[in-house]
Coordinates of C-alpha atoms in Angstrom, one line a residue:
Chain A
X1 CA -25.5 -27.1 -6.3
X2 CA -27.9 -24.6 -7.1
X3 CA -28.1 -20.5 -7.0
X4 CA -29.1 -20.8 -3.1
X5 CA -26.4 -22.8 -2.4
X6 CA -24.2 -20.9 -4.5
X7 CA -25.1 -17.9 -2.7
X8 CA -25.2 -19.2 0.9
X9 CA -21.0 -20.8 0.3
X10 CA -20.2 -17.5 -0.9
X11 CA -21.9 -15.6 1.7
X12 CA -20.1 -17.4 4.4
X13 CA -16.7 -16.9 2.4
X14 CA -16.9 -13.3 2.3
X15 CA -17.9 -13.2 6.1
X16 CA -14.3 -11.2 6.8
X17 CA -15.2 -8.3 4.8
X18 CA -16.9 -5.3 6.4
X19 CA -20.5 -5.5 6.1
X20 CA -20.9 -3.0 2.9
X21 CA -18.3 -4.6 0.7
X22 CA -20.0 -8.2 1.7
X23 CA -23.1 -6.5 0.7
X24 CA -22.1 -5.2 -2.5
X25 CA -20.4 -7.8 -3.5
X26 CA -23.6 -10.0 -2.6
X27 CA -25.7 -7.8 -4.8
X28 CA -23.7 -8.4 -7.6
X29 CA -24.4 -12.3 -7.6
X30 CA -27.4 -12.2 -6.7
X31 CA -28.4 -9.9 -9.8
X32 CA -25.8 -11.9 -12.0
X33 CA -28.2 -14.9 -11.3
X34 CA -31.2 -12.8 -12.0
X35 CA -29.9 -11.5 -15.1
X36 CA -29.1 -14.9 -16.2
X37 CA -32.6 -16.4 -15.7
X38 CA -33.6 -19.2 -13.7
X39 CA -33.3 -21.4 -17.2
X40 CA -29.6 -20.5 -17.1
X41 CA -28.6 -21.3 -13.5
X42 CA -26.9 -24.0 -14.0
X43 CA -24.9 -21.8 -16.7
X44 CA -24.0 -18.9 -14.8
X45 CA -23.0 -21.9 -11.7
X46 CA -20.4 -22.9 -14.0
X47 CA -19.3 -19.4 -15.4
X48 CA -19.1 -18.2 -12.5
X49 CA -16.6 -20.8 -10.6
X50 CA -16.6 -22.4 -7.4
X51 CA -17.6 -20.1 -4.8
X52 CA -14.6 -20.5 -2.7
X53 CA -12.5 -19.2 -5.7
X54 CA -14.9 -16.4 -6.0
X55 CA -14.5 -15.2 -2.9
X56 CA -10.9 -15.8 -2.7
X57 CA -10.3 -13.2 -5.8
X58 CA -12.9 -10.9 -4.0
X59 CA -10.6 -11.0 -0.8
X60 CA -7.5 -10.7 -2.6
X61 CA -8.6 -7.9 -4.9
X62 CA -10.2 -5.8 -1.6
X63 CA -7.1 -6.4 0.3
X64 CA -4.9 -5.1 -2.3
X65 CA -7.4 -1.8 -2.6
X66 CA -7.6 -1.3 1.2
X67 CA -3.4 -1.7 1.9
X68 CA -2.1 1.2 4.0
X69 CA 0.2 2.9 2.6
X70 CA 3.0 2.9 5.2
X71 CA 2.4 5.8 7.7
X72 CA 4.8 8.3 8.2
X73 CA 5.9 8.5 11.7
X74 CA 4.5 11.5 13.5
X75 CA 8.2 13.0 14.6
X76 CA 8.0 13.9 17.6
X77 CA 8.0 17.2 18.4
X78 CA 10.7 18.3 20.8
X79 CA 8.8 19.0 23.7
X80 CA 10.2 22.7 25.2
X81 CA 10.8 22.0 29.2
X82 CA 9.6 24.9 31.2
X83 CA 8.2 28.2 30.2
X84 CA 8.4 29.2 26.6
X85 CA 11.5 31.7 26.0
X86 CA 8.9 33.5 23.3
X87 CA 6.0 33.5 26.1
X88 CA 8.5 34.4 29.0
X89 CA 9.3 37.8 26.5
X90 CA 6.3 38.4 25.8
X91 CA 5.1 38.5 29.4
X92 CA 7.6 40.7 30.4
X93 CA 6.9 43.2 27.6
X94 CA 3.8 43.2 28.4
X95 CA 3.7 43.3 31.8
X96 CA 6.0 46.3 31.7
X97 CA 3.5 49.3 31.7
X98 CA 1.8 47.7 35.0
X99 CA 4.5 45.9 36.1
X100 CA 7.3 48.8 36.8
X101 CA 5.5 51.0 39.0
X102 CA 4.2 47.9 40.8
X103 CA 7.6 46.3 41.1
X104 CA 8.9 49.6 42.2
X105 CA 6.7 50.3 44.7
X106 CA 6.8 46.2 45.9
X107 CA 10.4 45.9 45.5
X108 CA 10.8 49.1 47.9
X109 CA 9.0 47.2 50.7
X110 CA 10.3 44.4 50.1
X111 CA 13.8 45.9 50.3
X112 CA 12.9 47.5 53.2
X113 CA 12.2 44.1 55.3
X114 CA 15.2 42.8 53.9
X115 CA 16.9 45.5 55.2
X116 CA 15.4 44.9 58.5
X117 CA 15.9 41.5 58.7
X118 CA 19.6 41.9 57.7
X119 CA 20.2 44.5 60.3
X120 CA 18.4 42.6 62.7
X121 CA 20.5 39.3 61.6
X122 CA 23.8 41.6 62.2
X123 CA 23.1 42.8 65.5
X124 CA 22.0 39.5 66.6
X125 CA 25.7 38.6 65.3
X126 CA 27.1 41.3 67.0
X127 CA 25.3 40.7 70.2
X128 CA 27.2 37.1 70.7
X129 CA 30.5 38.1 69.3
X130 CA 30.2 40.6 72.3
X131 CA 29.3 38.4 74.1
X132 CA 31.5 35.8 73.5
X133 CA 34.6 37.4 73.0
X134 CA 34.0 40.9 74.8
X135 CA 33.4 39.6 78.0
X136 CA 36.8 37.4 78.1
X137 CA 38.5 40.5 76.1
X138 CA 36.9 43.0 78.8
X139 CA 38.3 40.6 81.8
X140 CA 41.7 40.4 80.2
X141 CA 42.4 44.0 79.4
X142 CA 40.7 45.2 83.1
X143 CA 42.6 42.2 84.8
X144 CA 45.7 43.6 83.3
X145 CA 45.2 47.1 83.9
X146 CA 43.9 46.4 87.4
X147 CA 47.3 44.4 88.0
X148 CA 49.1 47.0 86.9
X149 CA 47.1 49.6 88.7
X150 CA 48.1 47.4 92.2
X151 CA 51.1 49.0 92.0
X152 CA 50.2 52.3 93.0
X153 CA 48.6 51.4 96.5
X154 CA 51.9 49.7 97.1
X155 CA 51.7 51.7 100.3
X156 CA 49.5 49.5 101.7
X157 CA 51.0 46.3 100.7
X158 CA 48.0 44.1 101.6
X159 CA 45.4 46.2 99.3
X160 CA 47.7 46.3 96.7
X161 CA 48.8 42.4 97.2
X162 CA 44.6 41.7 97.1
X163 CA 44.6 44.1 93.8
X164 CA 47.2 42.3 91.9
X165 CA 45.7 39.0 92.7
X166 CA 41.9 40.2 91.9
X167 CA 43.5 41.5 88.7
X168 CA 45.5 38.2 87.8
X169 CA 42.5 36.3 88.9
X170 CA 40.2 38.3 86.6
X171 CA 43.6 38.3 83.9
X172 CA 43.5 34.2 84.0
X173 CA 39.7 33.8 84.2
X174 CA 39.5 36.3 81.0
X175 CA 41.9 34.0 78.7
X176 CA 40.2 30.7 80.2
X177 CA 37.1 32.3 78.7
X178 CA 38.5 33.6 75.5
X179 CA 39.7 30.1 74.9
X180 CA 36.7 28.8 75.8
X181 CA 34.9 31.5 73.0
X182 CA 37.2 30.1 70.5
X183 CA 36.6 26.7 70.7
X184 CA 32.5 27.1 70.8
X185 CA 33.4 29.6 67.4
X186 CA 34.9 26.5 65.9
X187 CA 32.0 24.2 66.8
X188 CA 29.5 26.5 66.0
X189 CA 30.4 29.1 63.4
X190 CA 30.4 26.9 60.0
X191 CA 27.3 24.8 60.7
X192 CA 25.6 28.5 61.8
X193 CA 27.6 30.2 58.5
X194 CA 25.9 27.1 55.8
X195 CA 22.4 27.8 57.9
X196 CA 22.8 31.6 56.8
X197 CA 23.8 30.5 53.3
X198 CA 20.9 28.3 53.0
X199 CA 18.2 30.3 54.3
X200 CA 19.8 33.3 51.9
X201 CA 19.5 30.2 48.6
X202 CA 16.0 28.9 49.7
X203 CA 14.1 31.8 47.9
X204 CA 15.9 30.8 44.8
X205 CA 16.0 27.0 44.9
X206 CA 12.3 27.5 45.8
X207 CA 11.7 29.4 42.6
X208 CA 13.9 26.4 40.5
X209 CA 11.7 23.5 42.4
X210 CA 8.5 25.2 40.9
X211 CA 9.6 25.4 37.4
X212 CA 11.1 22.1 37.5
X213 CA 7.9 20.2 38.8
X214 CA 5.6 22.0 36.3
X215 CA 7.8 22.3 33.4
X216 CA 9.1 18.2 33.9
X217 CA 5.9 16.7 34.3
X218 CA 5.2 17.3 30.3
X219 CA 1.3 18.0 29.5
Chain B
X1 CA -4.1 -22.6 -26.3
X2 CA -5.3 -20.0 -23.7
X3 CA -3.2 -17.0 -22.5
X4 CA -3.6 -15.9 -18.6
X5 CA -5.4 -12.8 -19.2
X6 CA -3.5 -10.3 -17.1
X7 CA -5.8 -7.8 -14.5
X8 CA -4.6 -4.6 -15.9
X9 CA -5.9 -5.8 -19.5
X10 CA -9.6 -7.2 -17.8
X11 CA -9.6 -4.2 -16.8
X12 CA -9.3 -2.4 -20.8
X13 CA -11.6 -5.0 -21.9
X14 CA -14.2 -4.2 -19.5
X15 CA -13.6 -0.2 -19.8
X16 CA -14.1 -0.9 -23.8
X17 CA -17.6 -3.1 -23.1
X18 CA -18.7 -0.1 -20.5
X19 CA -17.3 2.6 -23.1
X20 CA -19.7 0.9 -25.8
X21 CA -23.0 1.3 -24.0
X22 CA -23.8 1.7 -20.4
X23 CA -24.4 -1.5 -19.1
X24 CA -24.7 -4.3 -16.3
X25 CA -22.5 -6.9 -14.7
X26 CA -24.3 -10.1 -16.6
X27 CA -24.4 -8.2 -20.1
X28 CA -20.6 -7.1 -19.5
X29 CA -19.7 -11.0 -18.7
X30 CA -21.1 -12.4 -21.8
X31 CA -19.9 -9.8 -24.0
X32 CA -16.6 -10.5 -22.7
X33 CA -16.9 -14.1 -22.8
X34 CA -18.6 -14.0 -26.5
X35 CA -14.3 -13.0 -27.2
X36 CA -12.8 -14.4 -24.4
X37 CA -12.3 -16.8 -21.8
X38 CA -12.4 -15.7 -18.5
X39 CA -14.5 -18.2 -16.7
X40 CA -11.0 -18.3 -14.5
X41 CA -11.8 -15.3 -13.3
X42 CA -14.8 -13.1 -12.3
X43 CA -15.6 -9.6 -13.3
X44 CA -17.0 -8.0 -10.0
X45 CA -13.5 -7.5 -8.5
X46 CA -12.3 -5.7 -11.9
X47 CA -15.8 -4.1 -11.6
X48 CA -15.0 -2.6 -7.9
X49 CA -11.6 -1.8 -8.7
X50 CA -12.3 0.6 -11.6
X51 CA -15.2 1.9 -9.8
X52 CA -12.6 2.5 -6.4
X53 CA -10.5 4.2 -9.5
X54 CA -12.7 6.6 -10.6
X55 CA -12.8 4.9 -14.4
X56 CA -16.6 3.3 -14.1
X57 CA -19.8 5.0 -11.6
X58 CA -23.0 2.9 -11.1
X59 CA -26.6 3.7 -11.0
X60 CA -29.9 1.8 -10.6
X61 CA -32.6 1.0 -13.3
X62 CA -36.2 -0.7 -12.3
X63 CA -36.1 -3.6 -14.4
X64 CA -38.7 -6.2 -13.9
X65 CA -39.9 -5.5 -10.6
X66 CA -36.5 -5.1 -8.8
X67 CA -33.4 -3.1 -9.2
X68 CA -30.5 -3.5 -11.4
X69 CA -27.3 -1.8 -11.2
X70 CA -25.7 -0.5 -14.5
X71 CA -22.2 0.8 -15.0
X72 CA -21.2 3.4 -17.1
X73 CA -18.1 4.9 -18.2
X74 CA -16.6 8.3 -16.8
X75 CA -14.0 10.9 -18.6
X76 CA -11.6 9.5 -16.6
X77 CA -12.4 6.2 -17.3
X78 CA -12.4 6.9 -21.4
X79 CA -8.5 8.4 -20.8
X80 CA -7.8 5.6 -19.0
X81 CA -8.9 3.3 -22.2
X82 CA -7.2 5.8 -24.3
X83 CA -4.1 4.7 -22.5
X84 CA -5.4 0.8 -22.3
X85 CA -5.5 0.9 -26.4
X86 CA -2.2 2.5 -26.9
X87 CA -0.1 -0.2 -24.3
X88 CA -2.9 -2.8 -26.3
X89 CA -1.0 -1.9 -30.0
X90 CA 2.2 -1.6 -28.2
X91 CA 1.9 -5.4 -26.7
X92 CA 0.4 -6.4 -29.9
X93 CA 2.8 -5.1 -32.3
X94 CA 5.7 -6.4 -29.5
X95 CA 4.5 -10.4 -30.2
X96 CA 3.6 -10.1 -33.9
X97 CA 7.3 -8.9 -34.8
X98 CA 8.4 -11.9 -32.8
X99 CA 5.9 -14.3 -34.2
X100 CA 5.6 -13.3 -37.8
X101 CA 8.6 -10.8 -38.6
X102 CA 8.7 -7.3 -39.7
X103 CA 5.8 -4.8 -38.5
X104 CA 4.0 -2.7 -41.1
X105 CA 4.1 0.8 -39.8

């Protein structure tokens, strides 16, 4: 073997190291041999070793420099879900000064269409309870009193005969209806009472949806 | 008989050589050898590891038309062989108490 040889085995060898430490390493054998002389190549051949054992110590030897210490494990910061408690305080604070007046004079509106829509809601209610139960109540009560009533035109028997039986028919068709009221109540009050609920929660599970969908969905 | 030479003392010896006179790899390898035999191993991998330590820095000198890298010793490197020495007479002392009896202080 000579220094070429030499130098091309241990070239290859060291392929796996990262071109500057092949280099380097490279350098220093190639000045060894220089240093030695051409007269001593066969010398420094021998001193040196077979190149595979060279290379070998270089590998183990730049291994052992390069080893990672074992990284710690980035701990994962607990990831806060939805606004910041400190950030939420800090809005309000701030948003104080400007916010008060303007929430006054808002909330005051907005109060008032509440208001409106709650009044409006109430005599809606009203409106079909009168309906529903005022009319039957209102043909009971005046069938009854115009029964009653029959009594004083008992000197003409067949008005007063017609009266009582206007005022039983209107007495009979007044219950029929009130039952009637009752039983459409039944049906349709608690599916209508949750509707009212709902539409009263959907503001607030409106407000919960948003903060859920942007506070879950972690950045 | 010839002892394994551990790294950590290569390394002394070589520290010592560099401590001596600033010099390069071939020059380091036959004063070594001149004491000791290491043809079963090679410097350069001592050589990077006390450079990668802080104990030896390098610098270029034209020598005959091309370049030739010499080592030289830092202050860290010269504590370092302070330390080398002392664990050196510690070791030494160690054997020759087992070999030959009775250390003179």
């Amino acid at each position: 073997m000579n220094r070429a040889d030499y130098m091309t085995a241990l070239r290859r060898a060291l392929s796996v190291l990262p071109e500057e430490e092949r280099a380097n390493a490279l350098r220093y054998y190639e000045e060894y041999f220089d240093d030695a002389g051409p007269e001593n190549e066969a010398k420094a051949i021998e001193e040196l070793g077979e190149p595979a054992k060279v290379a070998a110590q270089i590998l183990a030897d730049y291994r052992e420099l390069t080893a990672v210490p074992h990284a710690q494990p980035i701990k994962e910061k607990r990831r806060w879900r939805g606004i910041s408690p400190l950030l939420l305080i800090v809005l309000v604070l701030l948003a104080i000064p400007i916010g008060l007046p303007l929430v006054f004079g808002a909330g005051a509106t907005v109060l008032g269409v509440l208001l409106a829509i709650v009044v409006t809601v109430l005599a809606v209610i009203f409106a079909v309870l009168l309906i529903l139960y005022g009319i039957p109540l209102a043909l009971i009560c005046g069938g009854a009193v115009i029964a009653l009533l029959s009594c004083t035109l008992w000197a003409t028997p067949a008005n007063a005969l017609v009266t009582l039986g206007n005022g039983l028919a209107a007495f009979a068709a007044g219950i029929l209806l009130g039952l009637l009221s009752i039983k459409l109540s039944i049906l349709f009050v608690p599916p209508v009472f949750r509707a009212f609920v709902a539409v009263l929660r959907a503001p607030f599970n409106w407000i919960r949806n948003r903060c859920r969908r942007t506070g879950g969905g972690n950045v | 008989m010839s002892y394994p030479i551990s790294s950590s003392l290569l390394d002394g010896i070589v520290l010592a050589v560099v401590e001596r006179e600033s010099t390069y790899g071939y020059r380091i390898t036959q004063d070594v050898q001149k004491v000791l035999d290491i043809s079963e191993s090679t410097l350069y991998p001592v050589l990077r590891r006390l450079m990668k330590d802080g104990c030896l820095t390098t610098y270029d000198q034209a020598y005959a038309g091309r370049n030739r890298r010499y080592y030289q010793i830092t202050e860290h490197g010269r504590a370092a062989l302070r330390q080398h020495r002392i664990d050196w007479q510690n070791y030494r002392s160690g054997i020759d108490t087992i070999f030959f009896g009775g250390v003179n202080e």
